[in-house]
Amino acid sequence: MTTPTVSASQRLPPGRSGLPFVGEWFQILFNPRFGAERRAEFGPVSRTRLFGRDMALLAGPENNMLLFRGEHKFVEATWPASTLKLLGPNTLSTQEGELHLRRRRLLAQAFRPKALVGYLPAMQSRITAAIEHWLRRGELALYPEIRTLTFEIAAALMMGARERTDLALVHDFETFAAGLFTIPADLPLTAFGRAKRARRRLIAHLHAAIDARLRSGETGQDVLGLLLAARDDDGSALGREELAEQMLVLLFAGHETLTSGLTNFCMLMAQHPAIYERVCAEVRRVTPEGPLTVEALARLADTERALAETLRLQPPVAAAFRKCIRGFEVEGFTVPQGWLTGYRIRDTHRDASLFEEPGRFDPDRFAVFEETCPHGRVHAHAHDGRYLPFGGGARICLGMEFARLEMRAFAALLARRCALALAPDQDLTMKQVPVPRPRSGVVMRLSPRT
Ligand code: HEM
């Protein structure tokens, strides 16, 4: 793409373009320090190139807020061709403007506080079963186990799966996810081709779940049931095709992210036994046994801080891309229409001017943060662009409260039951793509707490 003409009074951001065509793709994706290095060299607004397109790199909380305010006005979401083709046009992530806002209001009906109360028993029973299974095995790599668990919970609540989820479905979902960021060549042996076929089977499964629910005449109180009953501003329901695609995007958006958050939480708890002890003591005091309640989980302040700090240190989504639909000004520079841009969560969370010793795991830093937060308590909202694991603005994570609930339920049930010890000699350096998690998958020795 060529840069539109910029008048003499307008200044383009400084920067560099990298290799022909791919630009600085490799550095952007695989160098976790790329943003920080660019900022040190060129300041908070700089330019790079990615697959033949200019891109404005913005840094700092004010610029994050600028992009949040600019959603649908001067920026909109953008995805690689493979993702667009696999997600399809009828999903919240790929819808734009007024349609996006209307669909959000409709889908949000399945994520209201009252709905979440109804999801907690399914979360608790699946997490408890998984933890008991892990305790029987003693030593295991947690990442794949947690991946299956988060999928099972999502499948129970979104596809109406009653028993332990069919492994073929888990496999199809993984094949689908593996094709999302690939070259979109639809051939029998390519990752994209396999993902497309897995998508067809997943959509067929979702259609069958929708039809069975409609035939039964009862919608039910899970995500599928609430979305079948949900109505748009003008009173219309989602069509069968769109409902299935929207459910698929909910599965996609929630699965890897939660898996990363929970795996990293377990690792950090094992590495910081004093903090895990505080979490366990708090859980013993507030909710030592029996069914979990939303009210009790909301009283787990130390647990919440440990989870919030996990998402600060290793945010499951490192950054979000946008394309500029109308030129805008930032810090004296012009970002022309057609450029890519985005906000960078990981770089913001690692900014030493915002978080002291940003590489250190310190849940207590949120005690100070809470005092300055307009919401009073640790709150996952990006209230001032500093702490944004769930993004911000019109595209703030739709499943944020669902995710926070599942993470708190998991932490409480783990703390009730398990002592944690990392197995020796494992590679705990972080892999960043597609979500951050340790290379070893976190091999853990779990034993019952005495
Ligand atoms: C969007 C993070 C869990 C559904 C987002 C965004 C972030 C995010 C950063 C904004 C992306 C952007 O600005 O382009 C996370 C994290 C999670 C999590 C860290 C777990 C720890 C979930 C879950 C669900 C979900 C469990 C569904 C049940 C969505 C959807 C969007 C989204 C549908 C798109 C919203 C829109 O475009 O309007 N998430 N997410 N997420 N998330 Fe999550």
PDB file of N, CA and C in Angstrom, residues 97-109 112 229-238:
ATOM      1  N   GLY A  97     -18.588  -1.088  12.931  1.00  0.00           N
ATOM      2  CA  GLY A  97     -19.513   0.036  13.028  1.00  0.00           C
ATOM      3  C   GLY A  97     -20.771  -0.280  13.823  1.00  0.00           C
ATOM      4  N   GLU A  98     -21.906   0.224  13.313  1.00  0.00           N
ATOM      5  CA  GLU A  98     -23.188   0.108  14.021  1.00  0.00           C
ATOM      6  C   GLU A  98     -23.581  -1.362  14.215  1.00  0.00           C
ATOM      7  N   LEU A  99     -23.306  -2.207  13.198  1.00  0.00           N
ATOM      8  CA  LEU A  99     -23.665  -3.629  13.317  1.00  0.00           C
ATOM      9  C   LEU A  99     -22.902  -4.259  14.489  1.00  0.00           C
ATOM     10  N   HIS A 100     -21.612  -3.930  14.599  1.00  0.00           N
ATOM     11  CA  HIS A 100     -20.805  -4.469  15.702  1.00  0.00           C
ATOM     12  C   HIS A 100     -21.405  -4.065  17.045  1.00  0.00           C
ATOM     13  N   LEU A 101     -21.787  -2.797  17.170  1.00  0.00           N
ATOM     14  CA  LEU A 101     -22.315  -2.317  18.456  1.00  0.00           C
ATOM     15  C   LEU A 101     -23.635  -3.021  18.789  1.00  0.00           C
ATOM     16  N   ARG A 102     -24.473  -3.215  17.756  1.00  0.00           N
ATOM     17  CA  ARG A 102     -25.770  -3.887  17.998  1.00  0.00           C
ATOM     18  C   ARG A 102     -25.560  -5.343  18.395  1.00  0.00           C
ATOM     19  N   ARG A 103     -24.635  -6.021  17.704  1.00  0.00           N
ATOM     20  CA  ARG A 103     -24.385  -7.430  18.023  1.00  0.00           C
ATOM     21  C   ARG A 103     -23.783  -7.575  19.418  1.00  0.00           C
ATOM     22  N   ARG A 104     -22.944  -6.632  19.793  1.00  0.00           N
ATOM     23  CA  ARG A 104     -22.367  -6.680  21.143  1.00  0.00           C
ATOM     24  C   ARG A 104     -23.453  -6.610  22.195  1.00  0.00           C
ATOM     25  N   ARG A 105     -24.420  -5.687  21.966  1.00  0.00           N
ATOM     26  CA  ARG A 105     -25.504  -5.561  22.954  1.00  0.00           C
ATOM     27  C   ARG A 105     -26.286  -6.871  23.043  1.00  0.00           C
ATOM     28  N   LEU A 106     -26.468  -7.513  21.900  1.00  0.00           N
ATOM     29  CA  LEU A 106     -27.224  -8.771  21.911  1.00  0.00           C
ATOM     30  C   LEU A 106     -26.423  -9.889  22.617  1.00  0.00           C
ATOM     31  N   LEU A 107     -25.164 -10.049  22.207  1.00  0.00           N
ATOM     32  CA  LEU A 107     -24.362 -11.143  22.772  1.00  0.00           C
ATOM     33  C   LEU A 107     -24.079 -10.922  24.258  1.00  0.00           C
ATOM     34  N   ALA A 108     -24.023  -9.649  24.664  1.00  0.00           N
ATOM     35  CA  ALA A 108     -23.729  -9.339  26.067  1.00  0.00           C
ATOM     36  C   ALA A 108     -24.812  -9.875  26.997  1.00  0.00           C
ATOM     37  N   GLN A 109     -25.982 -10.206  26.431  1.00  0.00           N
ATOM     38  CA  GLN A 109     -27.061 -10.736  27.268  1.00  0.00           C
ATOM     39  C   GLN A 109     -26.657 -12.070  27.902  1.00  0.00           C
ATOM     40  N   ARG A 112     -24.214 -11.232  31.367  1.00  0.00           N
ATOM     41  CA  ARG A 112     -24.635 -10.357  32.467  1.00  0.00           C
ATOM     42  C   ARG A 112     -24.402 -11.057  33.801  1.00  0.00           C
ATOM     43  N   ALA A 229     -32.451 -17.058  23.213  1.00  0.00           N
ATOM     44  CA  ALA A 229     -33.556 -16.213  23.689  1.00  0.00           C
ATOM     45  C   ALA A 229     -33.263 -14.717  23.494  1.00  0.00           C
ATOM     46  N   ALA A 230     -31.987 -14.371  23.220  1.00  0.00           N
ATOM     47  CA  ALA A 230     -31.609 -12.949  23.162  1.00  0.00           C
ATOM     48  C   ALA A 230     -32.244 -12.255  21.949  1.00  0.00           C
ATOM     49  N   ARG A 231     -32.592 -11.008  22.138  1.00  0.00           N
ATOM     50  CA  ARG A 231     -33.218 -10.234  21.053  1.00  0.00           C
ATOM     51  C   ARG A 231     -32.429  -8.961  20.780  1.00  0.00           C
ATOM     52  N   ASP A 232     -32.407  -8.585  19.503  1.00  0.00           N
ATOM     53  CA  ASP A 232     -31.741  -7.365  19.051  1.00  0.00           C
ATOM     54  C   ASP A 232     -32.585  -6.154  19.474  1.00  0.00           C
ATOM     55  N   ASP A 233     -32.038  -4.924  19.259  1.00  0.00           N
ATOM     56  CA  ASP A 233     -32.775  -3.705  19.624  1.00  0.00           C
ATOM     57  C   ASP A 233     -34.153  -3.683  18.962  1.00  0.00           C
ATOM     58  N   ASP A 234     -34.250  -4.245  17.741  1.00  0.00           N
ATOM     59  CA  ASP A 234     -35.555  -4.206  17.059  1.00  0.00           C
ATOM     60  C   ASP A 234     -36.369  -5.484  17.305  1.00  0.00           C
ATOM     61  N   GLY A 235     -35.962  -6.281  18.286  1.00  0.00           N
ATOM     62  CA  GLY A 235     -36.754  -7.449  18.680  1.00  0.00           C
ATOM     63  C   GLY A 235     -36.433  -8.721  17.907  1.00  0.00           C
ATOM     64  N   SER A 236     -35.474  -8.663  16.954  1.00  0.00           N
ATOM     65  CA  SER A 236     -35.202  -9.883  16.178  1.00  0.00           C
ATOM     66  C   SER A 236     -34.098 -10.720  16.835  1.00  0.00           C
ATOM     67  N   ALA A 237     -34.186 -12.053  16.608  1.00  0.00           N
ATOM     68  CA  ALA A 237     -33.194 -12.982  17.170  1.00  0.00           C
ATOM     69  C   ALA A 237     -32.085 -13.219  16.150  1.00  0.00           C
ATOM     70  N   LEU A 238     -30.970 -13.797  16.597  1.00  0.00           N
ATOM     71  CA  LEU A 238     -29.899 -14.171  15.658  1.00  0.00           C
ATOM     72  C   LEU A 238     -30.353 -15.352  14.820  1.00  0.00           C
TER      73      LEU A 238
END
